Coordinates of C-alpha atoms and ligand atoms in Angstrom, one line a residue:
X176 CA 63.1 166.0 104.8
X177 CA 62.9 169.5 103.3
X178 CA 62.7 169.6 99.6
X179 CA 62.5 172.4 97.0
X180 CA 59.0 173.7 96.3
X181 CA 57.0 171.6 93.8
X182 CA 57.1 174.3 91.1
X183 CA 60.9 174.1 90.9
X184 CA 61.6 171.0 88.9
X185 CA 64.7 169.1 90.0
X186 CA 66.7 168.8 86.8
X187 CA 69.5 166.9 88.5
X188 CA 68.4 164.2 90.9
X189 CA 71.1 163.0 93.4
X190 CA 71.6 161.3 96.8
X191 CA 68.9 158.7 96.0
X192 CA 69.1 154.9 96.3
X193 CA 71.5 154.6 93.3
X194 CA 73.9 156.6 91.3
X195 CA 72.3 158.2 88.2
X196 CA 73.9 160.0 85.3
X197 CA 71.9 162.8 83.8
X198 CA 72.9 164.7 80.7
X199 CA 73.5 168.4 81.3
X200 CA 70.4 170.5 80.6
X201 CA 72.1 173.9 80.9
X202 CA 74.4 175.9 78.7
X203 CA 78.1 176.1 79.7
X204 CA 78.7 179.6 78.3
X205 CA 75.6 181.7 78.9
X206 CA 76.5 184.8 76.9
X207 CA 76.2 184.7 73.1
X208 CA 79.2 184.0 70.9
X209 CA 81.3 187.2 70.6
X210 CA 80.0 188.6 73.9
X211 CA 82.3 191.4 75.0
X212 CA 84.7 190.7 78.0
X213 CA 88.2 189.8 78.8
X214 CA 88.0 186.2 77.4
X215 CA 88.8 185.8 73.7
X216 CA 86.2 184.0 71.6
X217 CA 88.4 181.0 71.0
X218 CA 89.1 180.6 74.7
X219 CA 85.4 180.8 75.4
X220 CA 84.8 178.0 72.9
X221 CA 87.5 175.9 74.6
X222 CA 85.9 176.6 78.0
X223 CA 82.5 175.4 76.6
X224 CA 84.1 172.1 75.4
X225 CA 86.5 171.4 78.2
X226 CA 84.8 173.0 81.2
X227 CA 87.8 175.0 82.2
X228 CA 90.1 177.8 81.1
X229 CA 93.6 178.3 82.4
X230 CA 95.0 181.9 82.6
X231 CA 98.8 182.1 82.9
X232 CA 99.0 185.4 84.8
X233 CA 95.7 186.6 86.0
X234 CA 97.4 188.7 88.7
X235 CA 100.9 190.2 88.8
X236 CA 103.7 189.0 91.1
X237 CA 103.3 192.1 93.3
X238 CA 99.6 191.4 93.7
X239 CA 100.4 187.8 94.6
X240 CA 102.6 189.1 97.4
X241 CA 99.7 191.2 98.7
X242 CA 97.3 188.3 98.7
X243 CA 99.8 185.9 100.1
X244 CA 100.5 188.3 103.0
X245 CA 96.8 188.6 103.6
X246 CA 96.4 184.8 103.6
X247 CA 99.2 184.6 106.1
X248 CA 97.5 187.2 108.3
X249 CA 94.1 185.4 108.2
X250 CA 95.5 181.9 108.9
X251 CA 97.6 183.0 111.8
X252 CA 95.0 185.2 113.5
X253 CA 93.7 183.4 116.6
X254 CA 90.3 185.0 116.4
X255 CA 89.9 183.8 112.8
X256 CA 91.1 180.3 113.8
X257 CA 88.4 180.2 116.5
X258 CA 85.8 181.3 114.0
X259 CA 83.4 178.7 112.4
X260 CA 84.7 179.9 109.0
X261 CA 88.0 178.1 109.6
X262 CA 88.4 174.4 108.9
X263 CA 91.4 172.6 110.2
X264 CA 93.3 169.5 108.9
X265 CA 92.0 166.3 110.6
X266 CA 95.5 165.1 111.4
X267 CA 97.7 168.1 112.2
X268 CA 95.0 170.6 113.3
X269 CA 96.4 173.2 111.0
X270 CA 94.1 175.6 109.2
X271 CA 93.1 174.1 105.8
X272 CA 90.4 176.5 104.7
X273 CA 89.0 179.9 105.6
X274 CA 85.6 180.6 104.2
X275 CA 84.0 183.9 103.2
X276 CA 87.3 185.7 102.8
X277 CA 85.6 188.4 100.7
X278 CA 83.5 189.3 103.7
X279 CA 86.2 189.2 106.4
X280 CA 89.0 190.8 104.4
X281 CA 88.9 194.1 102.4
X282 CA 91.9 192.8 100.4
X283 CA 90.0 189.7 99.1
X284 CA 86.8 191.8 98.7
X285 CA 88.9 193.9 96.2
X286 CA 90.0 190.8 94.4
X287 CA 86.4 189.7 93.8
X288 CA 85.5 193.2 92.4
X289 CA 88.6 193.2 90.1
X290 CA 87.4 193.5 86.5
X291 CA 89.9 190.7 85.5
X292 CA 88.0 188.5 87.9
X293 CA 84.4 189.4 88.0
X294 CA 84.5 190.4 84.3
X295 CA 85.3 186.9 83.3
X296 CA 82.6 185.5 85.5
X297 CA 80.0 187.8 84.0
X298 CA 81.1 186.9 80.5
X299 CA 80.9 183.2 81.1
X300 CA 77.5 183.4 82.9
X301 CA 76.0 186.1 80.7
X302 CA 74.5 188.0 83.6
X303 CA 75.3 189.8 86.8
X304 CA 76.9 187.6 89.4
X305 CA 77.1 187.3 93.1
X306 CA 79.5 185.3 95.3
X307 CA 78.1 182.0 96.4
X308 CA 81.2 181.0 98.2
X309 CA 84.8 182.3 98.7
X310 CA 87.6 180.6 100.5
X311 CA 91.4 180.4 100.8
X312 CA 92.8 176.9 100.7
X313 CA 96.1 176.2 102.3
X314 CA 98.1 173.0 101.6
X315 CA 101.2 173.5 103.6
X316 CA 103.2 170.5 102.5
X317 CA 104.6 167.5 104.4
X318 CA 101.3 165.7 104.3
X319 CA 98.4 168.1 103.8
X320 CA 95.4 166.1 102.6
X321 CA 93.8 166.5 99.2
X322 CA 90.2 166.8 98.0
X323 CA 88.6 163.6 96.7
X324 CA 86.9 163.6 93.3
X325 CA 83.7 165.5 93.2
X326 CA 81.5 167.9 91.2
X327 CA 80.9 171.1 93.2
X328 CA 77.5 171.5 91.6
X329 CA 76.4 168.1 93.0
X330 CA 76.9 169.6 96.5
X331 CA 75.6 173.1 95.7
X332 CA 72.5 171.6 94.2
X333 CA 71.9 168.9 96.9
X334 CA 72.8 170.9 99.9
X335 CA 72.6 174.6 98.9
X336 CA 69.7 174.5 96.5
X337 CA 71.3 176.0 93.4
X338 CA 68.7 174.9 90.7
X339 CA 70.8 175.2 87.6
X340 CA 74.4 174.9 86.4
X341 CA 74.9 178.6 86.1
X342 CA 77.9 178.9 88.2
X343 CA 81.7 179.2 87.7
X344 CA 84.7 179.0 90.0
X345 CA 88.1 180.5 89.8
X346 CA 91.1 179.1 91.6
X347 CA 94.0 181.6 91.8
X348 CA 97.3 180.2 92.7
X349 CA 99.2 182.0 95.5
X350 CA 102.1 179.6 95.4
X351 CA 103.6 177.8 92.5
X352 CA 101.7 174.7 91.4
X353 CA 104.2 171.9 90.5
X354 CA 103.1 168.6 89.2
X355 CA 103.9 167.2 92.6
X356 CA 102.4 169.4 95.3
X357 CA 98.7 168.5 95.2
X358 CA 97.5 170.7 92.3
X359 CA 94.0 170.7 90.9
X360 CA 93.0 167.9 88.5
X361 CA 90.0 168.1 86.2
X362 CA 88.5 165.6 83.8
X363 CA 88.0 167.6 80.6
X364 CA 84.5 167.4 79.3
X365 CA 83.1 165.8 82.4
X366 CA 80.9 168.9 83.0
X367 CA 78.5 167.8 80.3
X368 CA 77.2 164.9 82.5
X369 CA 75.7 165.2 85.9
X370 CA 76.5 162.3 88.2
X371 CA 73.9 162.0 90.8
X372 CA 75.4 160.2 93.8
X373 CA 74.0 157.4 95.8
X374 CA 73.2 157.8 99.5
X375 CA 71.2 160.1 101.7
X376 CA 72.7 163.3 103.1
X377 CA 73.2 163.1 106.8
X378 CA 72.3 166.1 108.9
X379 CA 75.3 168.5 109.4
X380 CA 77.0 166.6 106.6
X381 CA 79.1 169.7 105.8
X382 CA 81.1 169.5 109.1
X383 CA 82.5 166.2 108.1
X384 CA 82.6 166.7 104.3
X385 CA 84.8 169.7 104.6
X386 CA 87.5 167.7 106.1
X387 CA 86.8 164.5 104.2
X388 CA 84.1 164.0 101.6
X389 CA 81.6 161.2 102.1
X390 CA 78.0 161.8 100.9
X391 CA 78.2 163.2 97.3
X392 CA 81.1 160.9 96.5
X393 CA 81.1 159.1 93.1
X394 CA 81.7 155.4 92.9
X395 CA 84.9 153.9 91.8
X396 CA 83.1 152.4 88.7
X397 CA 81.8 155.8 87.6
X398 CA 85.1 157.6 88.2
X399 CA 86.9 154.9 86.2
X400 CA 84.4 155.4 83.3
X401 CA 84.7 159.2 83.5
X402 CA 88.5 159.0 83.5
X403 CA 88.6 156.6 80.6
X404 CA 86.3 158.8 78.6
X405 CA 87.8 162.2 79.4
X406 CA 91.3 161.8 80.7
X407 CA 92.7 163.8 83.6
X408 CA 94.3 167.1 83.4
X409 CA 96.6 168.5 86.1
X410 CA 97.0 172.2 86.4
X411 CA 100.5 173.6 87.0
X412 CA 101.8 177.1 86.9
X413 CA 103.3 180.0 88.7
X414 CA 101.7 181.9 91.5
X415 CA 99.3 184.3 89.9
X416 CA 98.0 181.8 87.4
X417 CA 94.3 180.9 87.6
X418 CA 92.0 178.1 86.6
X419 CA 88.4 179.0 85.7
X420 CA 86.1 175.9 85.8
X421 CA 82.5 175.1 85.4
X422 CA 80.5 174.1 88.5
X423 CA 79.9 170.5 87.2
X424 CA 83.5 169.5 86.4
X425 CA 84.7 166.3 88.0
X426 CA 87.7 167.4 89.9
X427 CA 89.9 166.8 92.9
X428 CA 93.5 167.1 94.2
X429 CA 96.0 164.8 95.8
X430 CA 97.8 165.1 99.1
X431 CA 100.8 167.4 99.4
X432 CA 103.7 165.4 100.7
X433 CA 106.3 167.7 99.1
X434 CA 108.0 170.5 101.2
X435 CA 106.4 173.0 98.8
X436 CA 103.2 174.6 100.1
X437 CA 100.3 175.0 97.7
X438 CA 97.8 177.7 98.5
X439 CA 95.1 179.3 96.5
X440 CA 92.1 181.6 96.7
X441 CA 88.9 180.2 95.4
X442 CA 85.9 182.3 94.4
X443 CA 82.5 180.9 93.3
X444 CA 80.4 183.2 91.2
X445 CA 76.7 182.3 90.7
X446 CA 74.4 184.0 88.3
X447 CA 71.8 186.4 89.9
X448 CA 69.3 184.4 87.8
X449 CA 70.1 181.2 89.7
X450 CA 69.6 182.2 93.4
X451 CA 69.8 179.4 95.9
X452 CA 66.5 177.8 96.8
X453 CA 65.9 175.1 99.5
X454 CA 68.3 172.2 99.3
X455 CA 67.3 169.6 96.7
X456 CA 68.6 166.6 98.6
X457 CA 69.5 167.5 102.2
X458 CA 67.5 167.9 105.4
X459 CA 68.9 171.3 106.2
X460 CA 70.7 174.2 104.5
X461 CA 74.4 174.7 105.0
X462 CA 75.5 177.8 106.9
X463 CA 75.6 181.1 105.0
X464 CA 79.3 181.3 105.1
X465 CA 79.5 178.2 102.9
X466 CA 76.5 178.8 100.7
X467 CA 75.5 182.4 100.5
X468 CA 71.9 183.5 101.1
X469 CA 72.4 187.1 100.1
X470 CA 72.3 187.6 96.4
X471 CA 73.7 191.1 95.9
X472 CA 75.4 191.4 92.6
X473 CA 79.1 192.2 92.6
X474 CA 79.6 195.9 91.6
Ligands
AKG134 O1 92.0 173.2 94.9 C1 91.8 172.0 95.2 O2 92.7 171.3 95.7 C2 90.4 171.5 95.1 C3 89.5 172.3 96.0 C4 88.1 171.9 95.7 O3 87.7 171.1 94.9 C5 87.0 172.7 96.5 O4 87.4 173.5 97.3 O5 85.8 172.4 96.2
FE2_135 FE1 85.6 171.3 94.5

């Protein structure tokens, strides 16, 4: 098994024989208090405590239209459908996710560079940032499957080699999030504990885990403990609203059996000071379109 070089201590052990909880060793907000940026000081303090920050209207209705059209174009283009970047629903065979949209679409590349977007990421992480992953998620309704509970950092550490919790995600709603159509749920405050999961990572785990999570899945007992301690918050809001959340939040989403689609664009910013190393707990790296290996700062 390939492991990270000896000199890089593994702060967050995972995928061993048993589940292990480790207290977070890293800051949540990496810039000093009062650091300039689009996020107000009080909101930054809430983000530190809860691990997330909801923004009611990050982009305007006109912009939502632009991004929604682009999502439509990408998910109906046969060439993109055939590309390895596209993941389809296990049941219906419909496109569920397209990765690396900031590379295959000028429109989404522009969104990443938008000061309202990258500015908040820089402010939270206190440094220049690059895109570790970007994707559009489509939950068309009438039975699209959800994402089981997980910490993104658990996977990015184990399988992509991110050494520290110096990473933030933004999920921008392109359709309205009701309380019924499979919206994002986060356990507030869960980002302060790292839950190392039990079980070795199979080779090519990502192919399966992108459709249905297996390795890197917390036990029922731990999820119950986390939920009792932290509660569960569901994010609702209009298209154009956004949820910023720390890489170690325990989060997931349910199936969408309503007729109302739920689509979003999802961008993961990592600090340039936290470049991906070798996987900490997996035999091989995941492909670059899932975990970037170019660390060029967003300009
Ligand atoms: O937006 C969602 O439903 C959750 C997606 C998610 O957790 C992920 O893409 O890692
Ligand atoms: Fe996630």
